[in-house]
Amino acid sequence: MIRLPFLAHGPAGWDDVDFALGVDNYDLSLMQPHFPGYPVYMLIAIGFARLIANPFLALSLLSALANACTVFPLYSIVKRCSRQRTAVWVAVLWAVNPLGMVLGTQPLSDSFGNLLAVWLVAASLVVVDPGLAEKKRALVLVFSGILLGLLYGVRISYLPLGAVFAWALYVYGRDTRRYGDVVSAIVSSLLVNLLWLYGLVLNVGSLTGFWRLAAAFTEGHFSDWGGAYTGSHAGERLLYWIGRQWFAAGLGAPWNEQNSWFSYLILVLVCAGITGVE
């Protein structure tokens, strides 16, 4: 509720414009939005835009709601793995960290993607809990596969989170020996991915056109003009990405000229949560 008065009513960057244009006329070949099209996110966004005339405001409202809905499952994850006090610290950190505060008011897909990612982790923790009934674990395992497919339909950059699903599959199979459930979960995830991929191919017009569009966009996006992480070698790009995205953007750590007392406060909260300060 606190962020509602600060929702963006207009664009702050080209991605905002792409998403807003996609709400009115979804066309991947026209970069509305740009590749890979964010089909699951855009489907939800179009629904919000049917209720709110301003597409930027509709997208921003979706971000705010997704950001708010992330708090409880995130708290549940940490509480399951640690103590309640630590879970509270993490929830507070999520509520006040600069990146979340910004993305929670912007017409972008990040907040919705974060919500699905947290749900995926929370569901996977349920799957690996040996104290629960096997039937419940099996149902949640299939749900985890569906979540992974939906997550990739929001942002392909969440690809590494497939390891979370793989971990849940391994633990469940090891504990129960019910490999039919494992196969069902994998098939469910594949079907969801194929469904949104099929929709994108239909939107472009052909599989060949889709492949060419993917290759052209990827080549340009991960280059100097695309604004991706550049450097003399892969190690330098990796360190830059970790420093900027994990510590600076994600945790509010000081970065280049953007140092402030708030950045150091965030670091204190992170350290307190990790060490379990009462």
Short mmCIF file of N, CA, C and O in Angstrom, two decimals, residues 80-216:
data_model
loop_
_atom_site.label_atom_id
_atom_site.label_comp_id
_atom_site.label_asym_id
_atom_site.label_seq_id
_atom_site.Cartn_x
_atom_site.Cartn_y
_atom_site.Cartn_z
N ARG A 80 11.89 -21.84 7.41
CA ARG A 80 12.03 -23.29 7.29
C ARG A 80 13.49 -23.71 7.37
O ARG A 80 13.82 -24.81 7.84
N CYS A 81 14.39 -22.83 6.89
CA CYS A 81 15.81 -23.17 6.86
C CYS A 81 16.58 -22.65 8.07
O CYS A 81 17.69 -23.12 8.34
N SER A 82 16.00 -21.69 8.78
CA SER A 82 16.72 -21.07 9.89
C SER A 82 15.76 -20.75 11.02
O SER A 82 14.76 -21.46 11.21
N ARG A 83 16.03 -19.64 11.73
CA ARG A 83 15.19 -19.24 12.86
C ARG A 83 14.21 -18.15 12.44
O ARG A 83 14.37 -17.50 11.42
N GLN A 84 13.20 -17.97 13.26
CA GLN A 84 12.18 -16.97 12.96
C GLN A 84 12.78 -15.57 12.94
O GLN A 84 12.41 -14.74 12.10
N ARG A 85 13.71 -15.31 13.86
CA ARG A 85 14.34 -13.99 13.91
C ARG A 85 15.06 -13.68 12.61
O ARG A 85 14.95 -12.56 12.08
N THR A 86 15.77 -14.66 12.08
CA THR A 86 16.46 -14.46 10.81
C THR A 86 15.47 -14.24 9.68
O THR A 86 15.69 -13.41 8.79
N ALA A 87 14.36 -14.96 9.71
CA ALA A 87 13.33 -14.80 8.68
C ALA A 87 12.76 -13.38 8.70
O ALA A 87 12.49 -12.80 7.64
N VAL A 88 12.57 -12.84 9.88
CA VAL A 88 12.07 -11.47 10.00
C VAL A 88 13.07 -10.49 9.40
O VAL A 88 12.70 -9.56 8.66
N TRP A 89 14.35 -10.69 9.71
CA TRP A 89 15.39 -9.81 9.16
C TRP A 89 15.38 -9.85 7.63
O TRP A 89 15.49 -8.81 6.97
N VAL A 90 15.26 -11.04 7.08
CA VAL A 90 15.26 -11.16 5.62
C VAL A 90 14.03 -10.49 5.01
O VAL A 90 14.13 -9.81 3.99
N ALA A 91 12.89 -10.65 5.64
CA ALA A 91 11.68 -10.02 5.14
C ALA A 91 11.80 -8.50 5.17
O ALA A 91 11.38 -7.80 4.24
N VAL A 92 12.38 -7.97 6.25
CA VAL A 92 12.60 -6.52 6.35
C VAL A 92 13.57 -6.06 5.28
O VAL A 92 13.37 -5.02 4.63
N LEU A 93 14.64 -6.83 5.08
CA LEU A 93 15.61 -6.47 4.04
C LEU A 93 14.95 -6.43 2.67
O LEU A 93 15.21 -5.51 1.88
N TRP A 94 14.10 -7.42 2.39
CA TRP A 94 13.40 -7.42 1.11
C TRP A 94 12.51 -6.18 0.97
O TRP A 94 12.42 -5.60 -0.11
N ALA A 95 11.88 -5.77 2.04
CA ALA A 95 10.95 -4.65 1.99
C ALA A 95 11.66 -3.31 1.77
O ALA A 95 11.07 -2.39 1.21
N VAL A 96 12.92 -3.21 2.23
CA VAL A 96 13.59 -1.91 2.18
C VAL A 96 14.76 -1.85 1.21
O VAL A 96 15.32 -0.78 1.01
N ASN A 97 15.14 -2.97 0.60
CA ASN A 97 16.32 -2.90 -0.28
C ASN A 97 16.00 -2.04 -1.50
O ASN A 97 14.89 -2.07 -2.03
N PRO A 98 16.97 -1.25 -1.96
CA PRO A 98 16.72 -0.26 -3.02
C PRO A 98 16.19 -0.87 -4.31
O PRO A 98 15.30 -0.31 -4.94
N LEU A 99 16.74 -2.01 -4.72
CA LEU A 99 16.31 -2.59 -5.98
C LEU A 99 14.84 -2.98 -5.94
O LEU A 99 14.08 -2.70 -6.86
N GLY A 100 14.42 -3.61 -4.83
CA GLY A 100 13.02 -4.00 -4.71
C GLY A 100 12.09 -2.81 -4.66
O GLY A 100 10.99 -2.84 -5.21
N MET A 101 12.52 -1.75 -3.99
CA MET A 101 11.69 -0.55 -3.89
C MET A 101 11.47 0.08 -5.25
O MET A 101 10.39 0.57 -5.57
N VAL A 102 12.52 0.08 -6.07
CA VAL A 102 12.40 0.67 -7.41
C VAL A 102 11.57 -0.22 -8.33
O VAL A 102 10.62 0.23 -8.98
N LEU A 103 11.93 -1.50 -8.38
CA LEU A 103 11.24 -2.41 -9.29
C LEU A 103 9.78 -2.61 -8.89
O LEU A 103 8.95 -2.94 -9.75
N GLY A 104 9.47 -2.41 -7.62
CA GLY A 104 8.10 -2.57 -7.16
C GLY A 104 7.17 -1.45 -7.59
O GLY A 104 5.96 -1.52 -7.33
N THR A 105 7.70 -0.44 -8.25
CA THR A 105 6.88 0.68 -8.72
C THR A 105 7.02 0.91 -10.23
O THR A 105 6.47 1.87 -10.76
N GLN A 106 7.76 0.03 -10.91
CA GLN A 106 8.06 0.25 -12.32
C GLN A 106 7.32 -0.75 -13.22
O GLN A 106 7.01 -1.87 -12.81
N PRO A 107 7.04 -0.35 -14.46
CA PRO A 107 6.34 -1.24 -15.41
C PRO A 107 7.28 -2.25 -16.05
O PRO A 107 7.47 -2.26 -17.28
N LEU A 108 7.89 -3.10 -15.23
CA LEU A 108 8.86 -4.08 -15.69
C LEU A 108 8.48 -5.47 -15.19
O LEU A 108 7.67 -5.61 -14.28
N SER A 109 9.13 -6.48 -15.73
CA SER A 109 8.77 -7.87 -15.42
C SER A 109 9.50 -8.43 -14.21
O SER A 109 9.21 -9.54 -13.77
N ASP A 110 10.47 -7.69 -13.67
CA ASP A 110 11.35 -8.24 -12.63
C ASP A 110 10.60 -8.68 -11.38
O ASP A 110 10.87 -9.76 -10.83
N SER A 111 9.69 -7.86 -10.89
CA SER A 111 8.98 -8.18 -9.65
C SER A 111 8.13 -9.43 -9.79
O SER A 111 8.09 -10.28 -8.89
N PHE A 112 7.46 -9.57 -10.91
CA PHE A 112 6.65 -10.76 -11.13
C PHE A 112 7.52 -12.00 -11.26
O PHE A 112 7.19 -13.08 -10.75
N GLY A 113 8.67 -11.85 -11.91
CA GLY A 113 9.61 -12.95 -12.00
C GLY A 113 10.15 -13.35 -10.64
O GLY A 113 10.29 -14.54 -10.34
N ASN A 114 10.46 -12.36 -9.81
CA ASN A 114 10.93 -12.65 -8.45
C ASN A 114 9.89 -13.43 -7.66
O ASN A 114 10.22 -14.34 -6.89
N LEU A 115 8.63 -13.07 -7.83
CA LEU A 115 7.55 -13.75 -7.11
C LEU A 115 7.52 -15.23 -7.47
O LEU A 115 7.46 -16.10 -6.59
N LEU A 116 7.54 -15.54 -8.76
CA LEU A 116 7.51 -16.93 -9.19
C LEU A 116 8.77 -17.68 -8.75
O LEU A 116 8.71 -18.86 -8.39
N ALA A 117 9.91 -16.99 -8.76
CA ALA A 117 11.15 -17.62 -8.33
C ALA A 117 11.10 -18.01 -6.86
O ALA A 117 11.52 -19.10 -6.46
N VAL A 118 10.57 -17.12 -6.03
CA VAL A 118 10.46 -17.40 -4.59
C VAL A 118 9.45 -18.53 -4.36
O VAL A 118 9.67 -19.41 -3.52
N TRP A 119 8.35 -18.52 -5.09
CA TRP A 119 7.39 -19.61 -4.97
C TRP A 119 8.03 -20.94 -5.36
O TRP A 119 7.75 -21.97 -4.73
N LEU A 120 8.86 -20.93 -6.39
CA LEU A 120 9.53 -22.16 -6.82
C LEU A 120 10.42 -22.71 -5.71
O LEU A 120 10.40 -23.92 -5.43
N VAL A 121 11.19 -21.85 -5.08
CA VAL A 121 12.06 -22.29 -3.99
C VAL A 121 11.23 -22.80 -2.81
O VAL A 121 11.54 -23.83 -2.21
N ALA A 122 10.17 -22.07 -2.47
CA ALA A 122 9.31 -22.47 -1.36
C ALA A 122 8.68 -23.84 -1.63
O ALA A 122 8.62 -24.71 -0.75
N ALA A 123 8.19 -24.04 -2.85
CA ALA A 123 7.58 -25.32 -3.20
C ALA A 123 8.61 -26.45 -3.17
O ALA A 123 8.31 -27.57 -2.72
N SER A 124 9.82 -26.17 -3.63
CA SER A 124 10.86 -27.20 -3.64
C SER A 124 11.24 -27.61 -2.23
O SER A 124 11.55 -28.79 -1.97
N LEU A 125 11.22 -26.67 -1.30
CA LEU A 125 11.50 -27.01 0.09
C LEU A 125 10.43 -27.92 0.68
O LEU A 125 10.71 -28.77 1.52
N VAL A 126 9.20 -27.75 0.24
CA VAL A 126 8.13 -28.64 0.67
C VAL A 126 8.36 -30.04 0.11
O VAL A 126 8.19 -31.06 0.80
N VAL A 127 8.79 -30.12 -1.15
CA VAL A 127 9.02 -31.41 -1.80
C VAL A 127 10.09 -32.21 -1.06
O VAL A 127 9.97 -33.44 -0.93
N VAL A 128 11.14 -31.56 -0.59
CA VAL A 128 12.25 -32.28 0.03
C VAL A 128 12.05 -32.53 1.51
O VAL A 128 12.94 -33.06 2.17
N ASP A 129 10.89 -32.16 2.04
CA ASP A 129 10.60 -32.37 3.46
C ASP A 129 10.14 -33.82 3.68
O ASP A 129 9.04 -34.20 3.29
N PRO A 130 10.95 -34.66 4.31
CA PRO A 130 10.59 -36.08 4.48
C PRO A 130 9.45 -36.30 5.48
O PRO A 130 8.88 -37.38 5.54
N GLY A 131 9.12 -35.26 6.24
CA GLY A 131 8.07 -35.41 7.24
C GLY A 131 6.67 -35.29 6.68
O GLY A 131 5.69 -35.56 7.38
N LEU A 132 6.54 -34.91 5.41
CA LEU A 132 5.22 -34.75 4.79
C LEU A 132 4.80 -36.03 4.07
O LEU A 132 5.64 -36.87 3.71
N ALA A 133 3.51 -36.16 3.85
CA ALA A 133 2.98 -37.32 3.14
C ALA A 133 3.49 -37.34 1.70
O ALA A 133 3.64 -36.28 1.07
N GLU A 134 3.74 -38.53 1.18
CA GLU A 134 4.28 -38.65 -0.16
C GLU A 134 3.33 -38.07 -1.21
O GLU A 134 3.78 -37.48 -2.20
N LYS A 135 2.03 -38.23 -1.01
CA LYS A 135 1.07 -37.71 -1.98
C LYS A 135 1.15 -36.19 -2.07
O LYS A 135 1.13 -35.62 -3.17
N LYS A 136 1.28 -35.53 -0.92
CA LYS A 136 1.40 -34.08 -0.92
C LYS A 136 2.70 -33.65 -1.58
O LYS A 136 2.73 -32.69 -2.36
N ARG A 137 3.77 -34.34 -1.27
CA ARG A 137 5.07 -34.02 -1.87
C ARG A 137 5.01 -34.19 -3.39
O ARG A 137 5.59 -33.39 -4.13
N ALA A 138 4.31 -35.23 -3.84
CA ALA A 138 4.21 -35.48 -5.28
C ALA A 138 3.44 -34.36 -5.98
O ALA A 138 3.84 -33.89 -7.06
N LEU A 139 2.35 -33.92 -5.39
CA LEU A 139 1.56 -32.84 -5.99
C LEU A 139 2.35 -31.54 -6.05
O LEU A 139 2.32 -30.82 -7.05
N VAL A 140 3.08 -31.26 -4.98
CA VAL A 140 3.88 -30.03 -4.95
C VAL A 140 5.04 -30.13 -5.93
O VAL A 140 5.47 -29.12 -6.51
N LEU A 141 5.56 -31.33 -6.15
CA LEU A 141 6.64 -31.52 -7.12
C LEU A 141 6.16 -31.15 -8.53
O LEU A 141 6.86 -30.46 -9.28
N VAL A 142 4.96 -31.63 -8.88
CA VAL A 142 4.39 -31.28 -10.19
C VAL A 142 4.15 -29.77 -10.27
O VAL A 142 4.42 -29.13 -11.29
N PHE A 143 3.67 -29.20 -9.17
CA PHE A 143 3.44 -27.75 -9.12
C PHE A 143 4.75 -27.00 -9.31
O PHE A 143 4.79 -25.96 -9.98
N SER A 144 5.84 -27.53 -8.74
CA SER A 144 7.15 -26.89 -8.91
C SER A 144 7.56 -26.90 -10.38
O SER A 144 8.13 -25.91 -10.88
N GLY A 145 7.29 -28.01 -11.08
CA GLY A 145 7.61 -28.06 -12.50
C GLY A 145 6.83 -27.04 -13.30
O GLY A 145 7.37 -26.40 -14.21
N ILE A 146 5.56 -26.88 -12.96
CA ILE A 146 4.73 -25.88 -13.64
C ILE A 146 5.25 -24.48 -13.36
O ILE A 146 5.32 -23.63 -14.26
N LEU A 147 5.63 -24.23 -12.11
CA LEU A 147 6.18 -22.92 -11.74
C LEU A 147 7.45 -22.62 -12.53
O LEU A 147 7.66 -21.49 -12.99
N LEU A 148 8.30 -23.63 -12.70
CA LEU A 148 9.54 -23.41 -13.45
C LEU A 148 9.23 -23.04 -14.89
O LEU A 148 9.85 -22.13 -15.46
N GLY A 149 8.26 -23.73 -15.51
CA GLY A 149 7.88 -23.39 -16.87
C GLY A 149 7.32 -21.99 -16.99
O GLY A 149 7.64 -21.25 -17.93
N LEU A 150 6.49 -21.60 -16.03
CA LEU A 150 5.94 -20.24 -16.02
C LEU A 150 7.04 -19.21 -15.80
O LEU A 150 7.03 -18.13 -16.41
N LEU A 151 7.99 -19.54 -14.92
CA LEU A 151 9.09 -18.62 -14.63
C LEU A 151 9.92 -18.33 -15.87
O LEU A 151 10.27 -17.18 -16.15
N TYR A 152 10.21 -19.37 -16.65
CA TYR A 152 10.96 -19.16 -17.88
C TYR A 152 10.14 -18.35 -18.90
O TYR A 152 10.72 -17.68 -19.76
N GLY A 153 8.83 -18.42 -18.80
CA GLY A 153 7.98 -17.61 -19.67
C GLY A 153 7.89 -16.17 -19.24
O GLY A 153 7.34 -15.34 -19.97
N VAL A 154 8.43 -15.87 -18.07
CA VAL A 154 8.50 -14.49 -17.61
C VAL A 154 9.87 -13.90 -17.94
O VAL A 154 9.98 -12.84 -18.54
N ARG A 155 10.93 -14.61 -17.53
CA ARG A 155 12.28 -14.15 -17.80
C ARG A 155 13.19 -15.36 -18.00
O ARG A 155 13.37 -16.16 -17.08
N ILE A 156 13.79 -15.46 -19.19
CA ILE A 156 14.72 -16.54 -19.48
C ILE A 156 15.96 -16.46 -18.59
O ILE A 156 16.63 -17.46 -18.33
N SER A 157 16.27 -15.27 -18.08
CA SER A 157 17.47 -15.09 -17.26
C SER A 157 17.41 -15.88 -15.96
O SER A 157 18.43 -16.02 -15.27
N TYR A 158 16.24 -16.42 -15.62
CA TYR A 158 16.13 -17.26 -14.42
C TYR A 158 16.50 -18.71 -14.71
O TYR A 158 16.21 -19.60 -13.90
N LEU A 159 17.15 -18.96 -15.83
CA LEU A 159 17.52 -20.32 -16.22
C LEU A 159 18.27 -21.09 -15.13
O LEU A 159 17.99 -22.28 -14.92
N PRO A 160 19.21 -20.48 -14.38
CA PRO A 160 19.93 -21.24 -13.33
C PRO A 160 19.01 -21.82 -12.26
O PRO A 160 19.40 -22.78 -11.58
N LEU A 161 17.81 -21.26 -12.08
CA LEU A 161 16.90 -21.79 -11.05
C LEU A 161 16.37 -23.17 -11.41
O LEU A 161 15.73 -23.82 -10.58
N GLY A 162 16.65 -23.62 -12.61
CA GLY A 162 16.34 -25.00 -12.94
C GLY A 162 17.06 -25.97 -12.02
O GLY A 162 16.59 -27.10 -11.81
N ALA A 163 18.19 -25.54 -11.45
CA ALA A 163 18.93 -26.38 -10.52
C ALA A 163 18.12 -26.64 -9.26
O ALA A 163 18.24 -27.71 -8.64
N VAL A 164 17.27 -25.69 -8.87
CA VAL A 164 16.41 -25.88 -7.69
C VAL A 164 15.41 -26.99 -7.95
O VAL A 164 15.20 -27.88 -7.11
N PHE A 165 14.81 -26.96 -9.12
CA PHE A 165 13.85 -28.00 -9.50
C PHE A 165 14.54 -29.35 -9.62
O PHE A 165 14.01 -30.38 -9.17
N ALA A 166 15.74 -29.37 -10.20
CA ALA A 166 16.49 -30.61 -10.33
C ALA A 166 16.83 -31.19 -8.96
O ALA A 166 16.78 -32.42 -8.77
N TRP A 167 17.16 -30.33 -8.03
CA TRP A 167 17.46 -30.77 -6.66
C TRP A 167 16.23 -31.41 -6.02
O TRP A 167 16.32 -32.46 -5.39
N ALA A 168 15.06 -30.79 -6.21
CA ALA A 168 13.83 -31.33 -5.65
C ALA A 168 13.51 -32.69 -6.28
O ALA A 168 13.09 -33.63 -5.59
N LEU A 169 13.73 -32.82 -7.59
CA LEU A 169 13.51 -34.09 -8.27
C LEU A 169 14.41 -35.18 -7.68
O LEU A 169 13.96 -36.30 -7.41
N TYR A 170 15.67 -34.84 -7.50
CA TYR A 170 16.63 -35.82 -7.00
C TYR A 170 16.27 -36.28 -5.59
O TYR A 170 16.25 -37.49 -5.31
N VAL A 171 16.00 -35.34 -4.70
CA VAL A 171 15.70 -35.69 -3.31
C VAL A 171 14.41 -36.50 -3.22
O VAL A 171 14.35 -37.51 -2.49
N TYR A 172 13.39 -36.08 -3.96
CA TYR A 172 12.12 -36.81 -3.93
C TYR A 172 12.29 -38.24 -4.46
O TYR A 172 11.80 -39.21 -3.86
N GLY A 173 13.00 -38.37 -5.58
CA GLY A 173 13.23 -39.70 -6.14
C GLY A 173 14.05 -40.58 -5.22
O GLY A 173 13.76 -41.78 -5.07
N ARG A 174 15.04 -39.99 -4.58
CA ARG A 174 15.88 -40.76 -3.65
C ARG A 174 15.09 -41.23 -2.44
O ARG A 174 15.25 -42.37 -1.98
N ASP A 175 14.21 -40.38 -1.94
CA ASP A 175 13.46 -40.71 -0.72
C ASP A 175 12.31 -41.69 -0.98
O ASP A 175 12.02 -42.55 -0.14
N THR A 176 11.62 -41.53 -2.09
CA THR A 176 10.38 -42.28 -2.30
C THR A 176 10.48 -43.41 -3.32
O THR A 176 9.64 -44.32 -3.30
N ARG A 177 11.45 -43.31 -4.24
CA ARG A 177 11.57 -44.27 -5.34
C ARG A 177 10.35 -44.26 -6.26
O ARG A 177 10.13 -45.20 -7.02
N ARG A 178 9.57 -43.19 -6.18
CA ARG A 178 8.38 -43.07 -7.04
C ARG A 178 8.79 -42.26 -8.27
O ARG A 178 8.49 -41.08 -8.41
N TYR A 179 9.46 -42.93 -9.20
CA TYR A 179 10.03 -42.24 -10.35
C TYR A 179 8.96 -41.81 -11.36
O TYR A 179 9.21 -40.93 -12.19
N GLY A 180 7.78 -42.40 -11.27
CA GLY A 180 6.69 -41.94 -12.13
C GLY A 180 6.30 -40.51 -11.80
O GLY A 180 5.98 -39.72 -12.71
N ASP A 181 6.32 -40.16 -10.52
CA ASP A 181 6.03 -38.79 -10.11
C ASP A 181 7.09 -37.83 -10.63
O ASP A 181 6.80 -36.70 -11.03
N VAL A 182 8.34 -38.29 -10.62
CA VAL A 182 9.44 -37.46 -11.13
C VAL A 182 9.25 -37.17 -12.62
O VAL A 182 9.39 -36.04 -13.07
N VAL A 183 8.91 -38.22 -13.36
CA VAL A 183 8.67 -38.05 -14.80
C VAL A 183 7.49 -37.12 -15.05
O VAL A 183 7.52 -36.25 -15.93
N SER A 184 6.43 -37.27 -14.25
CA SER A 184 5.25 -36.41 -14.41
C SER A 184 5.60 -34.94 -14.19
O SER A 184 5.12 -34.06 -14.92
N ALA A 185 6.43 -34.67 -13.19
CA ALA A 185 6.83 -33.30 -12.91
C ALA A 185 7.66 -32.72 -14.06
O ALA A 185 7.47 -31.56 -14.46
N ILE A 186 8.57 -33.53 -14.59
CA ILE A 186 9.41 -33.07 -15.71
C ILE A 186 8.55 -32.79 -16.94
O ILE A 186 8.71 -31.77 -17.61
N VAL A 187 7.63 -33.70 -17.23
CA VAL A 187 6.75 -33.53 -18.38
C VAL A 187 5.88 -32.29 -18.21
O VAL A 187 5.66 -31.52 -19.17
N SER A 188 5.39 -32.05 -17.01
CA SER A 188 4.56 -30.86 -16.75
C SER A 188 5.34 -29.59 -17.04
O SER A 188 4.83 -28.65 -17.66
N SER A 189 6.59 -29.56 -16.59
CA SER A 189 7.42 -28.38 -16.83
C SER A 189 7.69 -28.20 -18.32
O SER A 189 7.60 -27.07 -18.85
N LEU A 190 8.00 -29.29 -19.01
CA LEU A 190 8.26 -29.21 -20.45
C LEU A 190 7.03 -28.74 -21.22
O LEU A 190 7.14 -27.93 -22.15
N LEU A 191 5.86 -29.22 -20.84
CA LEU A 191 4.64 -28.83 -21.54
C LEU A 191 4.35 -27.34 -21.39
O LEU A 191 3.94 -26.68 -22.35
N VAL A 192 4.57 -26.82 -20.18
CA VAL A 192 4.35 -25.38 -19.97
C VAL A 192 5.31 -24.57 -20.83
O VAL A 192 4.92 -23.59 -21.48
N ASN A 193 6.59 -25.00 -20.87
CA ASN A 193 7.57 -24.29 -21.69
C ASN A 193 7.22 -24.37 -23.17
O ASN A 193 7.31 -23.37 -23.90
N LEU A 194 6.81 -25.56 -23.62
CA LEU A 194 6.46 -25.72 -25.02
C LEU A 194 5.22 -24.90 -25.38
O LEU A 194 5.10 -24.40 -26.51
N LEU A 195 4.32 -24.74 -24.43
CA LEU A 195 3.09 -24.00 -24.70
C LEU A 195 3.39 -22.54 -24.99
O LEU A 195 2.90 -21.98 -26.00
N TRP A 196 4.21 -21.90 -24.14
CA TRP A 196 4.49 -20.49 -24.41
C TRP A 196 5.45 -20.31 -25.59
O TRP A 196 5.38 -19.31 -26.33
N LEU A 197 6.32 -21.30 -25.82
CA LEU A 197 7.18 -21.24 -27.01
C LEU A 197 6.34 -21.34 -28.29
O LEU A 197 6.59 -20.62 -29.27
N TYR A 198 5.35 -22.21 -28.26
CA TYR A 198 4.47 -22.36 -29.41
C TYR A 198 3.71 -21.06 -29.69
O TYR A 198 3.56 -20.65 -30.85
N GLY A 199 3.28 -20.39 -28.62
CA GLY A 199 2.61 -19.12 -28.78
C GLY A 199 3.51 -18.07 -29.42
O GLY A 199 3.06 -17.28 -30.27
N LEU A 200 4.78 -18.05 -29.04
CA LEU A 200 5.73 -17.09 -29.62
C LEU A 200 5.97 -17.38 -31.10
O LEU A 200 6.03 -16.45 -31.92
N VAL A 201 6.11 -18.64 -31.43
CA VAL A 201 6.32 -19.01 -32.83
C VAL A 201 5.11 -18.59 -33.67
O VAL A 201 5.26 -18.06 -34.78
N LEU A 202 3.92 -18.82 -33.16
CA LEU A 202 2.71 -18.39 -33.87
C LEU A 202 2.70 -16.88 -34.06
O LEU A 202 2.28 -16.37 -35.11
N ASN A 203 3.14 -16.15 -33.03
CA ASN A 203 3.13 -14.70 -33.11
C ASN A 203 4.09 -14.19 -34.19
O ASN A 203 3.78 -13.25 -34.92
N VAL A 204 5.25 -14.83 -34.31
CA VAL A 204 6.23 -14.42 -35.32
C VAL A 204 5.79 -14.88 -36.71
O VAL A 204 6.00 -14.19 -37.71
N GLY A 205 5.19 -16.06 -36.78
CA GLY A 205 4.69 -16.55 -38.06
C GLY A 205 5.29 -17.86 -38.51
O GLY A 205 4.66 -18.59 -39.28
N SER A 206 6.49 -18.17 -38.04
CA SER A 206 7.13 -19.44 -38.42
C SER A 206 8.27 -19.73 -37.47
O SER A 206 8.81 -18.83 -36.82
N LEU A 207 8.65 -21.00 -37.42
CA LEU A 207 9.76 -21.40 -36.56
C LEU A 207 11.07 -20.82 -37.06
O LEU A 207 11.93 -20.40 -36.27
N THR A 208 11.23 -20.76 -38.39
CA THR A 208 12.45 -20.19 -38.97
C THR A 208 12.58 -18.71 -38.62
O THR A 208 13.65 -18.23 -38.24
N GLY A 209 11.47 -17.97 -38.75
CA GLY A 209 11.49 -16.56 -38.40
C GLY A 209 11.79 -16.33 -36.93
O GLY A 209 12.52 -15.41 -36.57
N PHE A 210 11.23 -17.18 -36.10
CA PHE A 210 11.48 -17.07 -34.67
C PHE A 210 12.95 -17.31 -34.36
O PHE A 210 13.56 -16.59 -33.56
N TRP A 211 13.54 -18.31 -34.99
CA TRP A 211 14.95 -18.63 -34.75
C TRP A 211 15.86 -17.49 -35.22
O TRP A 211 16.83 -17.14 -34.55
N ARG A 212 15.56 -16.92 -36.37
CA ARG A 212 16.37 -15.80 -36.88
C ARG A 212 16.26 -14.59 -35.97
O ARG A 212 17.25 -13.90 -35.71
N LEU A 213 15.06 -14.33 -35.49
CA LEU A 213 14.86 -13.20 -34.58
C LEU A 213 15.63 -13.42 -33.29
O LEU A 213 16.26 -12.50 -32.76
N ALA A 214 15.61 -14.65 -32.78
CA ALA A 214 16.33 -14.97 -31.55
C ALA A 214 17.83 -14.78 -31.72
O ALA A 214 18.50 -14.18 -30.86
N ALA A 215 18.37 -15.26 -32.84
CA ALA A 215 19.80 -15.15 -33.10
C ALA A 215 20.23 -13.70 -33.25
O ALA A 215 21.25 -13.27 -32.72
N ALA A 216 19.44 -12.92 -33.99
CA ALA A 216 19.78 -11.51 -34.22
C ALA A 216 19.74 -10.71 -32.93
O ALA A 216 20.63 -9.90 -32.66
#
